[in-house]
């Protein structure tokens, strides 16, 4: 804990902009400067209540599990907190106060300055304060008395620590506050220890992962409704039709259903119907006998349906099938048998069918492009996946998961994450994955900055790249060329470890043999 700052030093700065660098800690100096740049009124005597009851409820729901964990530590410190008249608060990654508990008198005092659930206490709102400054610095912060930029919190002492995910992204902030005269010498240590304990819990319970399945991420109400329907579908063996925009994760949800069904120990076989010509789709789905046509494999091809026997076959973009394939699929659904191309033998297949489409099948029926009888065979258990723009509260968990999956070397800054929250995501999770990868690869800072994400989104740099993985391959090539093939130097240029660089090279389809110095 620091020595209290005299009021005249604060007055001199807010009136004249004069800083006494010998008397003011660096973290406070820099925060004061930011506060002045944000044009914060230093004489503001309360915070702003920005959330409606509905918005507060939704944000609370998203982090309710975190507050439940925090309460366990609060109970252990209850005597100490009560003795020093402290309150404990949890905020989201933007500084909105969501939940709290503590000494009744201090809670009453907090209400007078709108230090209450629903209010946002970022630096951009109220200047230097423990919560806002912890979010800006991404580090634990202690602020007391006249170190606060606005008069609202001059009678207070506050300590806050960000709670980070595995990849370093800020998930929330834990704050302990109380009357200045009750300041505890180990207040910062207490809140930092609590935050570290919560981070350790995150390592174990994987927030945002539904029922332990790593690919399906989300705690939002819209997504949870989808998951509930998927879990119900897993209990029966009827056909499932997944609908939703491109990039929403339909194949992942299909795998989720399969893994929870009685067929979980059997194969899951996927086929994109829209990526193949009608002739190739028929041979891939139903298989073919040896020598069935020119260019066929000498041993033939069993086909996806046969490979999925006793398991699940997932047919993506089923709405793209032509009339002939629709008739063939309808026949299989009715008779549970297939006849490979070039063969006269009927083969019985026991496979559950899950289909997916981003098109409106009823509209395709009206256009005469999809069979109504096939529609009713497939559309037994329809499940719609919500677009990412309707489940933005899942962004922290999604970003965390994708960052680990992509092995990104740089986390997002708080400001950069805010940009992601305000974006419309027409490409949904697939686009989010590309944005994270491109932003990380092209970033020149330790954390991905706001302007770097904006540049990726606004200039459409992702759309100029057919595959984002290709961008990484090109970046690796450039780094190896600039370093004359020296792995250590190339890794430093990319801002990653040698092991990560080796892993990227291994994952790439491009050979770097001629580029790397042996």
Short mmCIF file of C-alpha atoms in Angstrom, two decimals:
data_model
loop_
_atom_site.label_atom_id
_atom_site.label_comp_id
_atom_site.label_asym_id
_atom_site.label_seq_id
_atom_site.Cartn_x
_atom_site.Cartn_y
_atom_site.Cartn_z
CA UNK A 1 0.00 0.00 0.00
CA UNK A 2 1.23 3.52 -0.77
CA UNK A 3 1.44 6.67 1.32
CA UNK A 4 -1.68 8.82 0.98
CA UNK A 5 -1.48 11.53 -1.64
CA UNK A 6 -2.04 15.13 -0.44
CA UNK A 7 -5.09 16.89 -1.85
CA UNK A 8 -3.03 19.81 -3.21
CA UNK A 9 -1.18 17.51 -5.65
CA UNK A 10 -4.50 16.34 -7.09
CA UNK A 11 -5.81 19.94 -7.25
CA UNK A 12 -2.70 21.16 -9.03
CA UNK A 13 -3.07 18.53 -11.72
CA UNK A 14 -6.80 18.97 -12.39
CA UNK A 15 -6.41 22.78 -12.49
CA UNK A 16 -3.05 23.21 -14.21
CA UNK A 17 -2.08 19.78 -15.51
CA UNK A 18 1.07 19.86 -13.37
CA UNK A 19 2.41 16.47 -12.24
CA UNK A 20 4.74 15.90 -9.30
CA UNK A 21 6.46 12.78 -10.62
CA UNK A 22 8.31 12.19 -7.35
CA UNK A 23 5.08 12.00 -5.37
CA UNK A 24 2.82 10.14 -7.78
CA UNK A 25 3.22 6.51 -8.77
CA UNK A 26 3.68 5.81 -12.46
CA UNK A 27 0.44 3.82 -12.79
CA UNK A 28 -1.52 6.73 -11.23
CA UNK A 29 0.30 9.39 -13.29
CA UNK A 30 -0.47 7.62 -16.53
CA UNK A 31 -4.08 7.08 -15.51
CA UNK A 32 -4.52 10.76 -14.60
CA UNK A 33 -3.20 11.74 -18.01
CA UNK A 34 -5.64 9.37 -19.70
CA UNK A 35 -8.48 10.73 -17.55
CA UNK A 36 -7.71 14.28 -18.64
CA UNK A 37 -7.56 13.16 -22.28
CA UNK A 38 -10.99 11.55 -21.84
CA UNK A 39 -12.27 14.95 -20.60
CA UNK A 40 -13.49 13.46 -17.32
CA UNK A 41 -14.97 16.02 -14.93
CA UNK A 42 -12.79 15.67 -11.79
CA UNK A 43 -15.61 17.08 -9.67
CA UNK A 44 -18.07 14.37 -10.67
CA UNK A 45 -19.60 13.04 -7.46
CA UNK A 46 -21.08 9.79 -8.72
CA UNK A 47 -20.85 7.13 -11.40
CA UNK A 48 -23.20 6.56 -14.31
CA UNK A 49 -25.90 3.89 -14.33
CA UNK A 50 -25.76 2.69 -17.91
CA UNK A 51 -27.45 -0.71 -17.96
CA UNK A 52 -31.16 -1.38 -18.01
CA UNK A 53 -32.51 -4.10 -15.74
CA UNK A 54 -32.70 -6.44 -18.71
CA UNK A 55 -29.13 -5.74 -19.79
CA UNK A 56 -27.88 -6.18 -16.24
CA UNK A 57 -29.71 -9.50 -15.96
CA UNK A 58 -28.13 -10.79 -19.18
CA UNK A 59 -24.60 -9.77 -18.16
CA UNK A 60 -25.09 -11.26 -14.70
CA UNK A 61 -26.27 -14.52 -16.23
CA UNK A 62 -23.12 -14.67 -18.33
CA UNK A 63 -20.80 -14.38 -15.31
CA UNK A 64 -23.03 -15.89 -12.64
CA UNK A 65 -20.77 -18.92 -12.34
CA UNK A 66 -17.81 -16.62 -11.64
CA UNK A 67 -19.61 -14.81 -8.81
CA UNK A 68 -20.55 -18.17 -7.31
CA UNK A 69 -16.87 -19.06 -7.25
CA UNK A 70 -15.88 -15.65 -5.85
CA UNK A 71 -18.40 -15.95 -3.03
CA UNK A 72 -16.55 -19.00 -1.72
CA UNK A 73 -13.46 -16.86 -1.11
CA UNK A 74 -15.53 -13.97 0.22
CA UNK A 75 -16.96 -16.24 2.91
CA UNK A 76 -13.45 -17.21 4.00
CA UNK A 77 -12.58 -13.52 4.42
CA UNK A 78 -15.93 -12.47 5.87
CA UNK A 79 -14.60 -11.58 9.32
CA UNK A 80 -11.76 -9.47 7.92
CA UNK A 81 -14.02 -7.71 5.41
CA UNK A 82 -16.63 -6.96 8.07
CA UNK A 83 -14.00 -5.68 10.51
CA UNK A 84 -12.68 -3.21 7.93
CA UNK A 85 -16.16 -2.40 6.53
CA UNK A 86 -15.26 -3.61 3.04
CA UNK A 87 -17.39 -4.64 0.09
CA UNK A 88 -16.47 -7.05 -2.71
CA UNK A 89 -17.66 -6.45 -6.27
CA UNK A 90 -17.44 -8.30 -9.57
CA UNK A 91 -17.43 -6.45 -12.90
CA UNK A 92 -17.49 -7.60 -16.49
CA UNK A 93 -14.67 -6.96 -18.96
CA UNK A 94 -16.01 -3.44 -19.65
CA UNK A 95 -16.22 -2.36 -16.01
CA UNK A 96 -19.95 -2.82 -15.45
CA UNK A 97 -20.62 -3.70 -11.81
CA UNK A 98 -22.60 -6.95 -11.78
CA UNK A 99 -22.75 -8.31 -8.24
CA UNK A 100 -21.40 -7.60 -4.79
CA UNK A 101 -21.59 -8.18 -1.07
CA UNK A 102 -20.11 -6.81 2.13
CA UNK A 103 -20.60 -4.42 5.03
CA UNK A 104 -24.12 -2.84 5.04
CA UNK A 105 -22.91 0.68 5.90
CA UNK A 106 -20.36 0.64 3.09
CA UNK A 107 -22.95 -0.68 0.64
CA UNK A 108 -25.20 2.25 1.61
CA UNK A 109 -22.34 4.71 1.03
CA UNK A 110 -21.64 3.08 -2.34
CA UNK A 111 -25.24 3.63 -3.42
CA UNK A 112 -24.84 7.38 -2.88
CA UNK A 113 -22.06 7.54 -5.49
CA UNK A 114 -23.75 4.99 -7.80
CA UNK A 115 -21.08 2.41 -7.10
CA UNK A 116 -23.77 -0.20 -7.62
CA UNK A 117 -24.65 -3.05 -10.00
CA UNK A 118 -25.48 -1.67 -13.42
CA UNK A 119 -23.02 1.24 -13.26
CA UNK A 120 -19.88 1.26 -15.37
CA UNK A 121 -16.63 2.29 -13.67
CA UNK A 122 -14.17 2.35 -16.52
CA UNK A 123 -11.56 5.11 -16.82
CA UNK A 124 -13.51 6.55 -19.74
CA UNK A 125 -16.48 7.02 -17.42
CA UNK A 126 -15.06 8.14 -14.07
CA UNK A 127 -11.32 8.50 -14.57
CA UNK A 128 -8.71 6.86 -12.35
CA UNK A 129 -10.22 4.15 -10.14
CA UNK A 130 -9.13 0.65 -9.24
CA UNK A 131 -11.56 -1.14 -11.56
CA UNK A 132 -11.03 1.06 -14.59
CA UNK A 133 -7.27 1.27 -14.18
CA UNK A 134 -6.98 -2.49 -13.68
CA UNK A 135 -8.83 -2.94 -16.98
CA UNK A 136 -6.54 -0.47 -18.75
CA UNK A 137 -3.29 -1.91 -17.37
CA UNK A 138 -4.48 -5.53 -17.17
CA UNK A 139 -2.74 -5.69 -13.79
CA UNK A 140 -3.83 -5.57 -10.11
CA UNK A 141 -4.16 -1.94 -8.97
CA UNK A 142 -4.56 -0.18 -5.61
CA UNK A 143 -6.05 3.33 -5.59
CA UNK A 144 -6.89 5.38 -2.52
CA UNK A 145 -8.03 8.86 -1.56
CA UNK A 146 -6.83 11.64 -3.84
CA UNK A 147 -5.25 9.16 -6.23
CA UNK A 148 -8.79 8.77 -7.58
CA UNK A 149 -9.42 11.24 -10.37
CA UNK A 150 -12.96 12.23 -9.38
CA UNK A 151 -14.19 13.48 -6.01
CA UNK A 152 -16.77 10.68 -5.84
CA UNK A 153 -14.21 8.19 -4.57
CA UNK A 154 -11.80 10.43 -2.65
CA UNK A 155 -13.10 9.02 0.68
CA UNK A 156 -12.45 5.47 -0.54
CA UNK A 157 -9.65 2.92 -0.77
CA UNK A 158 -10.00 0.34 -3.53
CA UNK A 159 -8.06 -2.64 -4.87
CA UNK A 160 -8.94 -4.45 -8.08
CA UNK A 161 -7.44 -7.33 -10.04
CA UNK A 162 -8.39 -8.62 -13.49
CA UNK A 163 -9.32 -12.28 -13.82
CA UNK A 164 -7.81 -13.63 -17.02
CA UNK A 165 -8.54 -16.63 -19.18
CA UNK A 166 -5.85 -19.12 -20.17
CA UNK A 167 -4.83 -16.99 -23.13
CA UNK A 168 -4.57 -13.76 -21.15
CA UNK A 169 -7.86 -12.14 -22.14
CA UNK A 170 -9.63 -10.30 -19.31
CA UNK A 171 -12.85 -12.08 -18.36
CA UNK A 172 -13.87 -9.91 -15.41
CA UNK A 173 -12.48 -7.79 -12.55
CA UNK A 174 -12.65 -8.50 -8.84
CA UNK A 175 -12.72 -5.39 -6.63
CA UNK A 176 -12.55 -4.78 -2.87
CA UNK A 177 -13.45 -1.29 -1.61
CA UNK A 178 -14.02 0.44 1.69
CA UNK A 179 -13.68 3.67 3.69
CA UNK A 180 -10.25 5.29 3.39
CA UNK A 181 -9.78 5.32 7.16
CA UNK A 182 -10.22 1.53 7.18
CA UNK A 183 -7.50 0.89 4.59
CA UNK A 184 -5.84 -2.50 5.10
CA UNK A 185 -2.10 -2.83 4.33
CA UNK A 186 -2.66 -6.10 2.48
CA UNK A 187 -5.79 -5.15 0.55
CA UNK A 188 -4.09 -5.45 -2.85
CA UNK A 189 -2.57 -8.79 -1.87
CA UNK A 190 -5.98 -10.06 -0.78
CA UNK A 191 -7.76 -9.17 -4.01
CA UNK A 192 -4.84 -10.39 -6.16
CA UNK A 193 -4.85 -13.74 -4.36
CA UNK A 194 -8.60 -14.07 -4.87
CA UNK A 195 -8.22 -13.29 -8.59
CA UNK A 196 -5.41 -15.83 -8.95
CA UNK A 197 -7.55 -18.46 -7.22
CA UNK A 198 -10.37 -17.75 -9.66
CA UNK A 199 -7.97 -18.06 -12.59
CA UNK A 200 -6.88 -21.45 -11.27
CA UNK A 201 -10.52 -22.48 -11.12
CA UNK A 202 -10.93 -21.38 -14.74
CA UNK A 203 -8.14 -23.77 -15.69
CA UNK A 204 -10.13 -26.63 -14.19
CA UNK A 205 -13.77 -25.93 -15.00
CA UNK A 206 -13.38 -24.58 -18.57
CA UNK A 207 -16.05 -21.82 -18.53
CA UNK A 208 -18.19 -21.66 -21.64
CA UNK A 209 -17.62 -25.32 -22.47
CA UNK A 210 -20.91 -27.15 -22.46
CA UNK A 211 -20.86 -30.57 -20.83
CA UNK A 212 -17.13 -30.83 -21.40
CA UNK A 213 -17.32 -30.78 -25.21
CA UNK A 214 -14.57 -28.43 -26.34
CA UNK A 215 -16.04 -27.45 -29.70
CA UNK A 216 -19.43 -26.16 -28.55
CA UNK A 217 -18.90 -22.93 -26.64
CA UNK A 218 -21.48 -20.61 -25.12
CA UNK A 219 -23.44 -19.67 -22.03
CA UNK A 220 -25.88 -17.20 -23.61
CA UNK A 221 -29.58 -17.89 -23.31
CA UNK A 222 -30.01 -18.22 -27.09
CA UNK A 223 -27.21 -20.74 -27.38
CA UNK A 224 -28.23 -22.67 -24.27
CA UNK A 225 -31.68 -23.18 -25.81
CA UNK A 226 -29.97 -24.64 -28.87
CA UNK A 227 -27.88 -26.93 -26.68
CA UNK A 228 -30.93 -28.09 -24.74
CA UNK A 229 -32.62 -29.08 -28.00
CA UNK A 230 -29.46 -30.84 -29.16
CA UNK A 231 -29.29 -32.84 -25.93
CA UNK A 232 -32.92 -33.87 -26.34
CA UNK A 233 -32.20 -34.89 -29.94
CA UNK A 234 -29.29 -37.04 -28.74
CA UNK A 235 -31.70 -39.14 -26.68
CA UNK A 236 -33.60 -40.36 -29.75
CA UNK A 237 -32.57 -41.71 -33.14
CA UNK A 238 -34.65 -39.59 -35.51
CA UNK A 239 -33.19 -37.41 -38.30
CA UNK A 240 -32.03 -33.94 -37.24
CA UNK A 241 -31.92 -30.87 -39.49
CA UNK A 242 -29.62 -28.06 -38.37
CA UNK A 243 -30.35 -24.62 -39.79
CA UNK A 244 -28.56 -21.31 -39.46
CA UNK A 245 -26.23 -18.93 -41.23
CA UNK A 246 -22.88 -20.06 -42.60
CA UNK A 247 -20.13 -20.20 -40.01
CA UNK A 248 -22.36 -20.80 -36.96
CA UNK A 249 -20.85 -24.21 -36.18
CA UNK A 250 -23.39 -26.68 -37.55
CA UNK A 251 -20.90 -29.53 -37.94
CA UNK A 252 -19.67 -29.03 -34.37
CA UNK A 253 -23.24 -29.26 -33.10
CA UNK A 254 -23.80 -32.39 -35.18
CA UNK A 255 -20.75 -33.95 -33.52
CA UNK A 256 -22.09 -32.83 -30.15
CA UNK A 257 -25.35 -34.69 -30.77
CA UNK A 258 -23.50 -37.79 -32.00
CA UNK A 259 -21.18 -37.84 -28.98
CA UNK A 260 -24.16 -37.84 -26.62
CA UNK A 261 -26.17 -40.45 -28.45
CA UNK A 262 -26.18 -44.24 -28.17
CA UNK A 263 -24.04 -44.23 -31.34
CA UNK A 264 -21.19 -42.27 -29.72
CA UNK A 265 -18.71 -45.18 -29.94
CA UNK A 266 -19.42 -45.63 -33.65
CA UNK A 267 -18.19 -43.50 -36.62
CA UNK A 268 -19.18 -39.89 -37.30
CA UNK A 269 -18.81 -39.25 -41.03
CA UNK A 270 -19.27 -35.80 -42.59
CA UNK A 271 -19.86 -34.82 -46.22
CA UNK A 272 -20.39 -31.35 -47.70
CA UNK A 273 -23.00 -31.78 -50.40
CA UNK A 274 -22.47 -28.28 -51.76
CA UNK A 275 -18.75 -28.76 -52.39
CA UNK A 276 -19.08 -31.63 -54.90
CA UNK A 277 -20.51 -32.04 -58.37
CA UNK A 278 -23.67 -34.19 -58.55
CA UNK A 279 -21.73 -37.12 -60.07
CA UNK A 280 -18.97 -36.99 -57.48
CA UNK A 281 -21.47 -36.51 -54.65
CA UNK A 282 -23.30 -39.70 -55.64
CA UNK A 283 -20.11 -41.77 -55.67
CA UNK A 284 -18.91 -40.25 -52.39
CA UNK A 285 -22.19 -40.83 -50.59
CA UNK A 286 -23.21 -44.26 -51.92
CA UNK A 287 -19.82 -45.60 -52.95
CA UNK A 288 -18.93 -47.54 -56.09
CA UNK A 289 -17.78 -51.00 -57.09
CA UNK A 290 -14.29 -51.71 -58.50
CA UNK A 291 -14.04 -50.50 -62.10
CA UNK A 292 -17.42 -48.77 -61.94
CA UNK A 293 -16.21 -45.92 -64.17
CA UNK A 294 -13.09 -44.54 -65.80
CA UNK A 295 -10.68 -43.23 -63.18
CA UNK A 296 -12.32 -45.15 -60.33
CA UNK A 297 -10.19 -46.65 -57.58
CA UNK A 298 -9.29 -50.28 -58.44
CA UNK A 299 -10.66 -51.46 -55.09
CA UNK A 300 -13.77 -49.31 -55.30
CA UNK A 301 -15.08 -46.88 -52.68
CA UNK A 302 -17.33 -47.91 -49.77
CA UNK A 303 -19.02 -44.47 -49.64
CA UNK A 304 -19.81 -42.24 -46.67
CA UNK A 305 -23.06 -43.99 -45.75
CA UNK A 306 -21.35 -47.37 -45.54
CA UNK A 307 -18.50 -45.88 -43.50
CA UNK A 308 -21.10 -44.44 -41.11
CA UNK A 309 -22.78 -47.83 -40.51
CA UNK A 310 -24.07 -47.98 -36.91
CA UNK A 311 -22.90 -44.39 -36.45
CA UNK A 312 -23.93 -40.97 -37.78
CA UNK A 313 -23.64 -39.41 -41.22
CA UNK A 314 -23.66 -35.61 -41.37
CA UNK A 315 -24.73 -34.09 -44.69
CA UNK A 316 -23.90 -30.40 -44.80
CA UNK A 317 -25.53 -28.03 -47.31
CA UNK A 318 -28.18 -30.65 -48.12
CA UNK A 319 -30.23 -27.95 -49.83
CA UNK A 320 -27.72 -27.92 -52.71
CA UNK A 321 -28.53 -31.51 -53.80
CA UNK A 322 -29.94 -31.89 -57.30
CA UNK A 323 -33.17 -33.79 -58.05
CA UNK A 324 -31.47 -37.13 -58.72
CA UNK A 325 -29.53 -37.07 -55.45
CA UNK A 326 -32.63 -36.07 -53.52
CA UNK A 327 -34.47 -39.11 -54.90
CA UNK A 328 -31.55 -41.39 -54.01
CA UNK A 329 -31.33 -40.00 -50.47
CA UNK A 330 -35.09 -40.34 -50.01
CA UNK A 331 -34.88 -43.99 -51.08
CA UNK A 332 -32.14 -44.65 -48.52
CA UNK A 333 -34.18 -43.01 -45.74
CA UNK A 334 -37.20 -45.16 -46.65
CA UNK A 335 -35.47 -48.51 -47.18
CA UNK A 336 -32.21 -48.18 -45.18
CA UNK A 337 -30.32 -49.77 -48.06
CA UNK A 338 -27.87 -48.51 -50.68
CA UNK A 339 -26.65 -49.83 -54.01
CA UNK A 340 -23.10 -48.65 -54.84
CA UNK A 341 -22.50 -47.42 -58.39
CA UNK A 342 -21.65 -50.30 -60.70
CA UNK A 343 -23.02 -52.89 -58.29
CA UNK A 344 -26.25 -54.89 -58.27
CA UNK A 345 -25.98 -55.76 -54.58
CA UNK A 346 -28.18 -54.05 -52.00
CA UNK A 347 -26.37 -53.24 -48.74
CA UNK A 348 -28.25 -52.60 -45.51
CA UNK A 349 -27.03 -49.49 -43.67
CA UNK A 350 -27.92 -48.50 -40.11
CA UNK A 351 -26.88 -44.85 -39.85
CA UNK A 352 -28.46 -41.86 -38.22
CA UNK A 353 -28.76 -38.90 -40.59
CA UNK A 354 -28.08 -35.33 -39.48
CA UNK A 355 -28.39 -32.67 -42.16
CA UNK A 356 -27.58 -28.98 -42.23
CA UNK A 357 -28.37 -26.03 -44.46
CA UNK A 358 -28.03 -22.27 -44.46
CA UNK A 359 -30.90 -22.02 -46.93
CA UNK A 360 -34.64 -21.98 -46.23
CA UNK A 361 -35.79 -25.43 -47.34
CA UNK A 362 -39.50 -24.41 -47.41
CA UNK A 363 -38.52 -21.62 -49.80
CA UNK A 364 -36.55 -24.11 -51.94
CA UNK A 365 -39.69 -26.27 -52.04
CA UNK A 366 -41.78 -23.32 -53.29
CA UNK A 367 -39.14 -22.69 -55.95
CA UNK A 368 -39.39 -26.32 -57.05
CA UNK A 369 -35.77 -27.01 -56.11
CA UNK A 370 -36.31 -29.35 -53.15
CA UNK A 371 -38.62 -32.32 -52.74
CA UNK A 372 -41.35 -31.85 -50.16
CA UNK A 373 -41.40 -35.57 -49.27
CA UNK A 374 -37.64 -35.51 -48.60
CA UNK A 375 -38.06 -32.37 -46.51
CA UNK A 376 -40.48 -34.11 -44.15
CA UNK A 377 -38.12 -37.08 -43.88
CA UNK A 378 -35.22 -34.84 -42.87
CA UNK A 379 -37.02 -32.13 -40.91
CA UNK A 380 -38.12 -34.36 -38.02
CA UNK A 381 -36.05 -32.60 -35.34
CA UNK A 382 -35.18 -29.08 -36.57
CA UNK A 383 -32.63 -27.10 -34.56
CA UNK A 384 -31.65 -23.52 -35.42
CA UNK A 385 -28.22 -22.18 -34.50
CA UNK A 386 -28.25 -18.48 -33.54
CA UNK A 387 -25.87 -16.15 -35.40
CA UNK A 388 -22.95 -14.75 -33.42
CA UNK A 389 -24.46 -11.25 -33.37
CA UNK A 390 -27.34 -12.65 -31.26
CA UNK A 391 -25.02 -14.25 -28.68
CA UNK A 392 -22.30 -11.64 -28.19
CA UNK A 393 -22.12 -12.46 -24.47
CA UNK A 394 -20.39 -15.68 -25.57
CA UNK A 395 -17.52 -13.73 -27.16
CA UNK A 396 -15.09 -13.99 -24.19
CA UNK A 397 -15.39 -17.77 -24.03
CA UNK A 398 -15.24 -18.10 -27.83
CA UNK A 399 -12.19 -15.86 -28.11
CA UNK A 400 -10.49 -17.80 -25.33
CA UNK A 401 -11.22 -21.15 -26.95
CA UNK A 402 -10.20 -20.06 -30.46
CA UNK A 403 -7.01 -18.43 -29.17
CA UNK A 404 -5.98 -21.75 -27.64
CA UNK A 405 -7.04 -23.72 -30.70
CA UNK A 406 -5.06 -21.45 -33.04
CA UNK A 407 -2.11 -21.20 -30.63
CA UNK A 408 -2.13 -17.40 -30.91
CA UNK A 409 0.97 -15.70 -29.49
CA UNK A 410 -0.79 -12.43 -28.58
CA UNK A 411 -3.93 -11.76 -26.51
CA UNK A 412 -6.45 -9.06 -27.34
CA UNK A 413 -6.30 -5.73 -25.55
CA UNK A 414 -9.47 -4.64 -23.76
CA UNK A 415 -10.09 -1.95 -26.39
CA UNK A 416 -9.62 -4.47 -29.22
CA UNK A 417 -12.13 -6.80 -27.61
CA UNK A 418 -14.66 -3.95 -27.45
CA UNK A 419 -14.34 -3.61 -31.24
CA UNK A 420 -15.24 -7.28 -31.63
CA UNK A 421 -18.29 -6.76 -29.41
CA UNK A 422 -19.59 -3.94 -31.63
CA UNK A 423 -19.08 -5.80 -34.92
CA UNK A 424 -21.99 -7.50 -36.73
CA UNK A 425 -20.19 -10.78 -37.64
CA UNK A 426 -21.81 -11.68 -40.98
CA UNK A 427 -19.41 -14.64 -41.20
CA UNK A 428 -20.16 -15.71 -37.61
CA UNK A 429 -17.68 -17.91 -35.72
CA UNK A 430 -15.72 -18.77 -38.86
CA UNK A 431 -15.11 -15.06 -39.44
CA UNK A 432 -14.19 -14.53 -35.77
CA UNK A 433 -11.59 -17.27 -36.08
CA UNK A 434 -10.08 -15.60 -39.16
CA UNK A 435 -10.09 -12.15 -37.53
CA UNK A 436 -8.26 -13.44 -34.45
CA UNK A 437 -5.66 -15.25 -36.51
CA UNK A 438 -5.02 -12.36 -38.90
CA UNK A 439 -4.95 -9.75 -36.12
CA UNK A 440 -2.44 -11.80 -34.15
CA UNK A 441 -0.20 -12.45 -37.12
CA UNK A 442 -0.14 -8.85 -38.32
CA UNK A 443 0.06 -7.23 -34.87
CA UNK A 444 3.24 -5.35 -33.97
CA UNK A 445 2.52 -5.17 -30.24
CA UNK A 446 2.54 -7.49 -27.26
CA UNK A 447 -1.26 -7.36 -27.23
CA UNK A 448 -3.52 -6.94 -30.25
CA UNK A 449 -4.54 -3.28 -30.43
CA UNK A 450 -7.88 -1.69 -31.25
CA UNK A 451 -6.68 -0.08 -34.48
CA UNK A 452 -5.22 -3.39 -35.70
CA UNK A 453 -8.55 -5.16 -35.34
CA UNK A 454 -10.37 -2.22 -36.95
CA UNK A 455 -8.00 -2.36 -39.91
CA UNK A 456 -8.64 -6.07 -40.43
CA UNK A 457 -12.42 -5.58 -40.27
CA UNK A 458 -12.83 -2.32 -42.18
CA UNK A 459 -10.45 -2.88 -45.08
CA UNK A 460 -11.59 -6.42 -45.70
CA UNK A 461 -8.08 -7.80 -45.56
CA UNK A 462 -9.51 -11.19 -44.60
CA UNK A 463 -11.65 -11.31 -47.70
CA UNK A 464 -8.54 -10.85 -49.84
CA UNK A 465 -7.10 -14.02 -48.31
CA UNK A 466 -8.68 -17.25 -49.47
CA UNK A 467 -7.56 -19.03 -46.31
CA UNK A 468 -6.27 -17.35 -43.20
CA UNK A 469 -3.88 -20.24 -42.69
CA UNK A 470 -2.25 -19.16 -45.93
CA UNK A 471 -1.54 -15.77 -44.32
CA UNK A 472 0.31 -17.53 -41.54
CA UNK A 473 2.28 -19.59 -44.06
CA UNK A 474 3.26 -16.43 -45.92
CA UNK A 475 4.23 -14.70 -42.67
CA UNK A 476 6.43 -17.66 -41.74
CA UNK A 477 8.02 -17.61 -45.19
CA UNK A 478 8.78 -13.88 -44.91
CA UNK A 479 10.27 -14.30 -41.45
CA UNK A 480 12.45 -17.22 -42.55
CA UNK A 481 13.59 -15.26 -45.58
CA UNK A 482 14.44 -12.16 -43.53
CA UNK A 483 16.30 -14.29 -40.99
CA UNK A 484 18.14 -16.26 -43.70
CA UNK A 485 16.47 -19.44 -42.49
CA UNK A 486 17.48 -19.03 -38.84
CA UNK A 487 14.63 -20.50 -36.75
CA UNK A 488 15.43 -18.53 -33.60
CA UNK A 489 15.55 -15.20 -35.45
CA UNK A 490 12.39 -16.01 -37.41
CA UNK A 491 10.54 -16.87 -34.21
CA UNK A 492 11.58 -13.53 -32.69
CA UNK A 493 10.36 -11.67 -35.79
CA UNK A 494 6.98 -13.39 -35.51
CA UNK A 495 6.81 -12.89 -31.75
CA UNK A 496 6.40 -16.60 -31.02
CA UNK A 497 8.47 -19.34 -29.43
CA UNK A 498 10.62 -21.75 -31.45
CA UNK A 499 8.26 -24.61 -30.57
CA UNK A 500 5.26 -22.65 -31.87
CA UNK A 501 7.08 -21.82 -35.10
CA UNK A 502 8.00 -25.47 -35.60
CA UNK A 503 4.37 -26.43 -34.97
CA UNK A 504 3.13 -23.89 -37.52
CA UNK A 505 5.62 -25.21 -40.08
CA UNK A 506 4.49 -28.76 -39.41
CA UNK A 507 0.81 -27.85 -39.75
CA UNK A 508 1.37 -26.00 -43.02
CA UNK A 509 0.94 -27.80 -46.32
CA UNK A 510 3.93 -25.85 -47.66
CA UNK A 511 7.41 -27.29 -47.28
CA UNK A 512 10.00 -24.98 -45.75
CA UNK A 513 12.89 -27.39 -46.34
CA UNK A 514 14.66 -25.11 -48.80
CA UNK A 515 14.16 -22.06 -46.60
CA UNK A 516 15.38 -23.32 -43.24
CA UNK A 517 19.04 -23.23 -42.37
CA UNK A 518 20.12 -26.78 -41.51
#
